[in-house]
Structures are given as structure tokens and as C-alpha cells.
């Protein structure tokens, strides 16, 4: 089990990114949150197995409307007892 703080850059706002992330997280069993940032990026904290996190990212990348130019990924401490995956803001 790991937790990652990921910032996505590119064509990531106004294209269903958060909705797709929530749907994929629900399918994979990952927990955490996702939010739009003022500068046009999207930030996500996601917790689960590496496989579950990879599945969420791949589902987001498969969208024909989302174009991720780059991601900044940091592994951060786990949040014990976290349930669900939610949009913030």
C-alpha cells in the first residue's frame, strides 16, 4: 500500500479529469482526492496498491479529451482509515 501526491499538467481541466479519476478509483479500490488548481493543473492524492494507482492513471490517460504533458509524483505517508475518493474544491 502506498500514497502518492501527483500534479498533472497539460489539457487537464474542463475535460472530465476529476470524474474519470473518481470512476477509476472506485473500480480499483483506491482512496484519496482530486482537485483543480488555479494555474490549470490538477492535483491528486491517491492511496492503494501500485497496481490500483496505475489503473487509475491509465484510465485517465485513455480519455480522448485529456492530454497529460507531464506529472510530478511524490510518495507521501499513508492516511490510515481513509475511505472513498472525492473531488475537492
PDB file of C-alpha atoms in Angstrom:
ATOM      1  CA  UNK A   1       0.000   0.000   0.000  1.00  0.00           C
ATOM      2  CA  UNK A   2       1.341   3.430  -0.959  1.00  0.00           C
ATOM      3  CA  UNK A   3       0.103   7.016  -1.171  1.00  0.00           C
ATOM      4  CA  UNK A   4       1.143   9.401  -3.915  1.00  0.00           C
ATOM      5  CA  UNK A   5       0.753  13.150  -4.372  1.00  0.00           C
ATOM      6  CA  UNK A   6       0.536  13.741  -8.135  1.00  0.00           C
ATOM      7  CA  UNK A   7       0.298  17.027 -10.036  1.00  0.00           C
ATOM      8  CA  UNK A   8      -0.865  16.692 -13.649  1.00  0.00           C
ATOM      9  CA  UNK A   9      -0.030  19.326 -16.276  1.00  0.00           C
ATOM     10  CA  UNK A  10      -1.418  19.721 -19.777  1.00  0.00           C
ATOM     11  CA  UNK A  11      -5.020  19.790 -21.040  1.00  0.00           C
ATOM     12  CA  UNK A  12      -6.446  18.544 -17.739  1.00  0.00           C
ATOM     13  CA  UNK A  13      -9.222  20.959 -16.694  1.00  0.00           C
ATOM     14  CA  UNK A  14     -12.706  21.126 -18.171  1.00  0.00           C
ATOM     15  CA  UNK A  15     -12.287  17.721 -19.813  1.00  0.00           C
ATOM     16  CA  UNK A  16     -13.774  15.292 -17.265  1.00  0.00           C
ATOM     17  CA  UNK A  17     -10.494  14.558 -15.477  1.00  0.00           C
ATOM     18  CA  UNK A  18     -11.915  14.533 -11.931  1.00  0.00           C
ATOM     19  CA  UNK A  19     -14.971  12.489 -12.928  1.00  0.00           C
ATOM     20  CA  UNK A  20     -12.804   9.916 -14.712  1.00  0.00           C
ATOM     21  CA  UNK A  21     -10.414   9.762 -11.732  1.00  0.00           C
ATOM     22  CA  UNK A  22     -13.310   9.153  -9.327  1.00  0.00           C
ATOM     23  CA  UNK A  23     -14.816   6.414 -11.503  1.00  0.00           C
ATOM     24  CA  UNK A  24     -11.461   4.666 -11.961  1.00  0.00           C
ATOM     25  CA  UNK A  25     -10.612   4.928  -8.254  1.00  0.00           C
ATOM     26  CA  UNK A  26     -13.967   3.376  -7.333  1.00  0.00           C
ATOM     27  CA  UNK A  27     -13.270   0.448  -9.686  1.00  0.00           C
ATOM     28  CA  UNK A  28      -9.716  -0.087  -8.439  1.00  0.00           C
ATOM     29  CA  UNK A  29     -10.432   0.401  -4.724  1.00  0.00           C
ATOM     30  CA  UNK A  30      -8.059   3.372  -4.411  1.00  0.00           C
ATOM     31  CA  UNK A  31      -8.820   6.178  -1.951  1.00  0.00           C
ATOM     32  CA  UNK A  32      -7.934   9.867  -1.865  1.00  0.00           C
ATOM     33  CA  UNK A  33      -8.958  13.097  -3.537  1.00  0.00           C
ATOM     34  CA  UNK A  34      -8.580  15.169  -6.712  1.00  0.00           C
ATOM     35  CA  UNK A  35      -8.869  18.934  -7.303  1.00  0.00           C
ATOM     36  CA  UNK A  36      -8.438  21.568  -9.994  1.00  0.00           C
ATOM     37  CA  UNK A  37      -5.684  24.067  -9.229  1.00  0.00           C
ATOM     38  CA  UNK A  38      -5.768  27.792 -10.089  1.00  0.00           C
ATOM     39  CA  UNK A  39      -2.868  27.541 -12.561  1.00  0.00           C
ATOM     40  CA  UNK A  40      -4.624  24.992 -14.786  1.00  0.00           C
ATOM     41  CA  UNK A  41      -3.082  21.845 -13.322  1.00  0.00           C
ATOM     42  CA  UNK A  42      -4.867  19.078 -11.410  1.00  0.00           C
ATOM     43  CA  UNK A  43      -3.612  17.690  -8.092  1.00  0.00           C
ATOM     44  CA  UNK A  44      -4.466  14.233  -6.814  1.00  0.00           C
ATOM     45  CA  UNK A  45      -3.587  12.316  -3.682  1.00  0.00           C
ATOM     46  CA  UNK A  46      -4.227   8.641  -4.206  1.00  0.00           C
ATOM     47  CA  UNK A  47      -3.706   5.656  -1.933  1.00  0.00           C
ATOM     48  CA  UNK A  48      -3.771   1.969  -2.771  1.00  0.00           C
ATOM     49  CA  UNK A  49      -1.630  -0.709  -4.294  1.00  0.00           C
ATOM     50  CA  UNK A  50       0.735   0.362  -7.051  1.00  0.00           C
ATOM     51  CA  UNK A  51      -1.421  -1.667  -9.437  1.00  0.00           C
ATOM     52  CA  UNK A  52      -4.580   0.221  -8.384  1.00  0.00           C
ATOM     53  CA  UNK A  53      -2.861   3.599  -8.763  1.00  0.00           C
ATOM     54  CA  UNK A  54      -1.505   2.621 -12.183  1.00  0.00           C
ATOM     55  CA  UNK A  55      -5.013   1.540 -13.256  1.00  0.00           C
ATOM     56  CA  UNK A  56      -6.437   4.938 -12.280  1.00  0.00           C
ATOM     57  CA  UNK A  57      -3.740   6.834 -14.168  1.00  0.00           C
ATOM     58  CA  UNK A  58      -4.143   4.624 -17.249  1.00  0.00           C
ATOM     59  CA  UNK A  59      -7.930   5.162 -17.212  1.00  0.00           C
ATOM     60  CA  UNK A  60      -7.387   8.929 -17.102  1.00  0.00           C
ATOM     61  CA  UNK A  61      -4.836   8.780 -19.933  1.00  0.00           C
ATOM     62  CA  UNK A  62      -7.247   6.787 -22.135  1.00  0.00           C
ATOM     63  CA  UNK A  63      -9.694   9.685 -22.323  1.00  0.00           C
ATOM     64  CA  UNK A  64      -9.664  11.276 -25.778  1.00  0.00           C
ATOM     65  CA  UNK A  65     -10.195  14.702 -24.184  1.00  0.00           C
ATOM     66  CA  UNK A  66      -7.417  14.619 -21.573  1.00  0.00           C
ATOM     67  CA  UNK A  67      -3.840  15.341 -22.644  1.00  0.00           C
ATOM     68  CA  UNK A  68      -1.272  14.961 -19.859  1.00  0.00           C
ATOM     69  CA  UNK A  69       2.020  16.659 -20.766  1.00  0.00           C
ATOM     70  CA  UNK A  70       3.779  15.726 -17.539  1.00  0.00           C
ATOM     71  CA  UNK A  71       3.248  14.539 -13.979  1.00  0.00           C
ATOM     72  CA  UNK A  72       5.099  15.334 -10.757  1.00  0.00           C
ATOM     73  CA  UNK A  73       4.825  12.319  -8.453  1.00  0.00           C
ATOM     74  CA  UNK A  74       5.852  12.147  -4.784  1.00  0.00           C
ATOM     75  CA  UNK A  75       5.334   9.247  -2.404  1.00  0.00           C
ATOM     76  CA  UNK A  76       3.885  10.544   0.860  1.00  0.00           C
ATOM     77  CA  UNK A  77       2.794   8.965   4.182  1.00  0.00           C
ATOM     78  CA  UNK A  78      -0.329   6.785   4.216  1.00  0.00           C
ATOM     79  CA  UNK A  79      -3.601   8.082   5.685  1.00  0.00           C
ATOM     80  CA  UNK A  80      -4.919   5.300   7.872  1.00  0.00           C
ATOM     81  CA  UNK A  81      -8.658   4.712   7.785  1.00  0.00           C
ATOM     82  CA  UNK A  82      -9.282   6.779   4.657  1.00  0.00           C
ATOM     83  CA  UNK A  83     -12.386   5.729   2.733  1.00  0.00           C
ATOM     84  CA  UNK A  84     -13.532   6.745  -0.724  1.00  0.00           C
ATOM     85  CA  UNK A  85     -12.148   9.037  -3.395  1.00  0.00           C
ATOM     86  CA  UNK A  86     -13.569  12.549  -3.610  1.00  0.00           C
ATOM     87  CA  UNK A  87     -13.279  15.815  -5.522  1.00  0.00           C
ATOM     88  CA  UNK A  88     -12.102  18.833  -3.534  1.00  0.00           C
ATOM     89  CA  UNK A  89     -12.993  22.425  -4.254  1.00  0.00           C
TER      90      UNK A  89
END
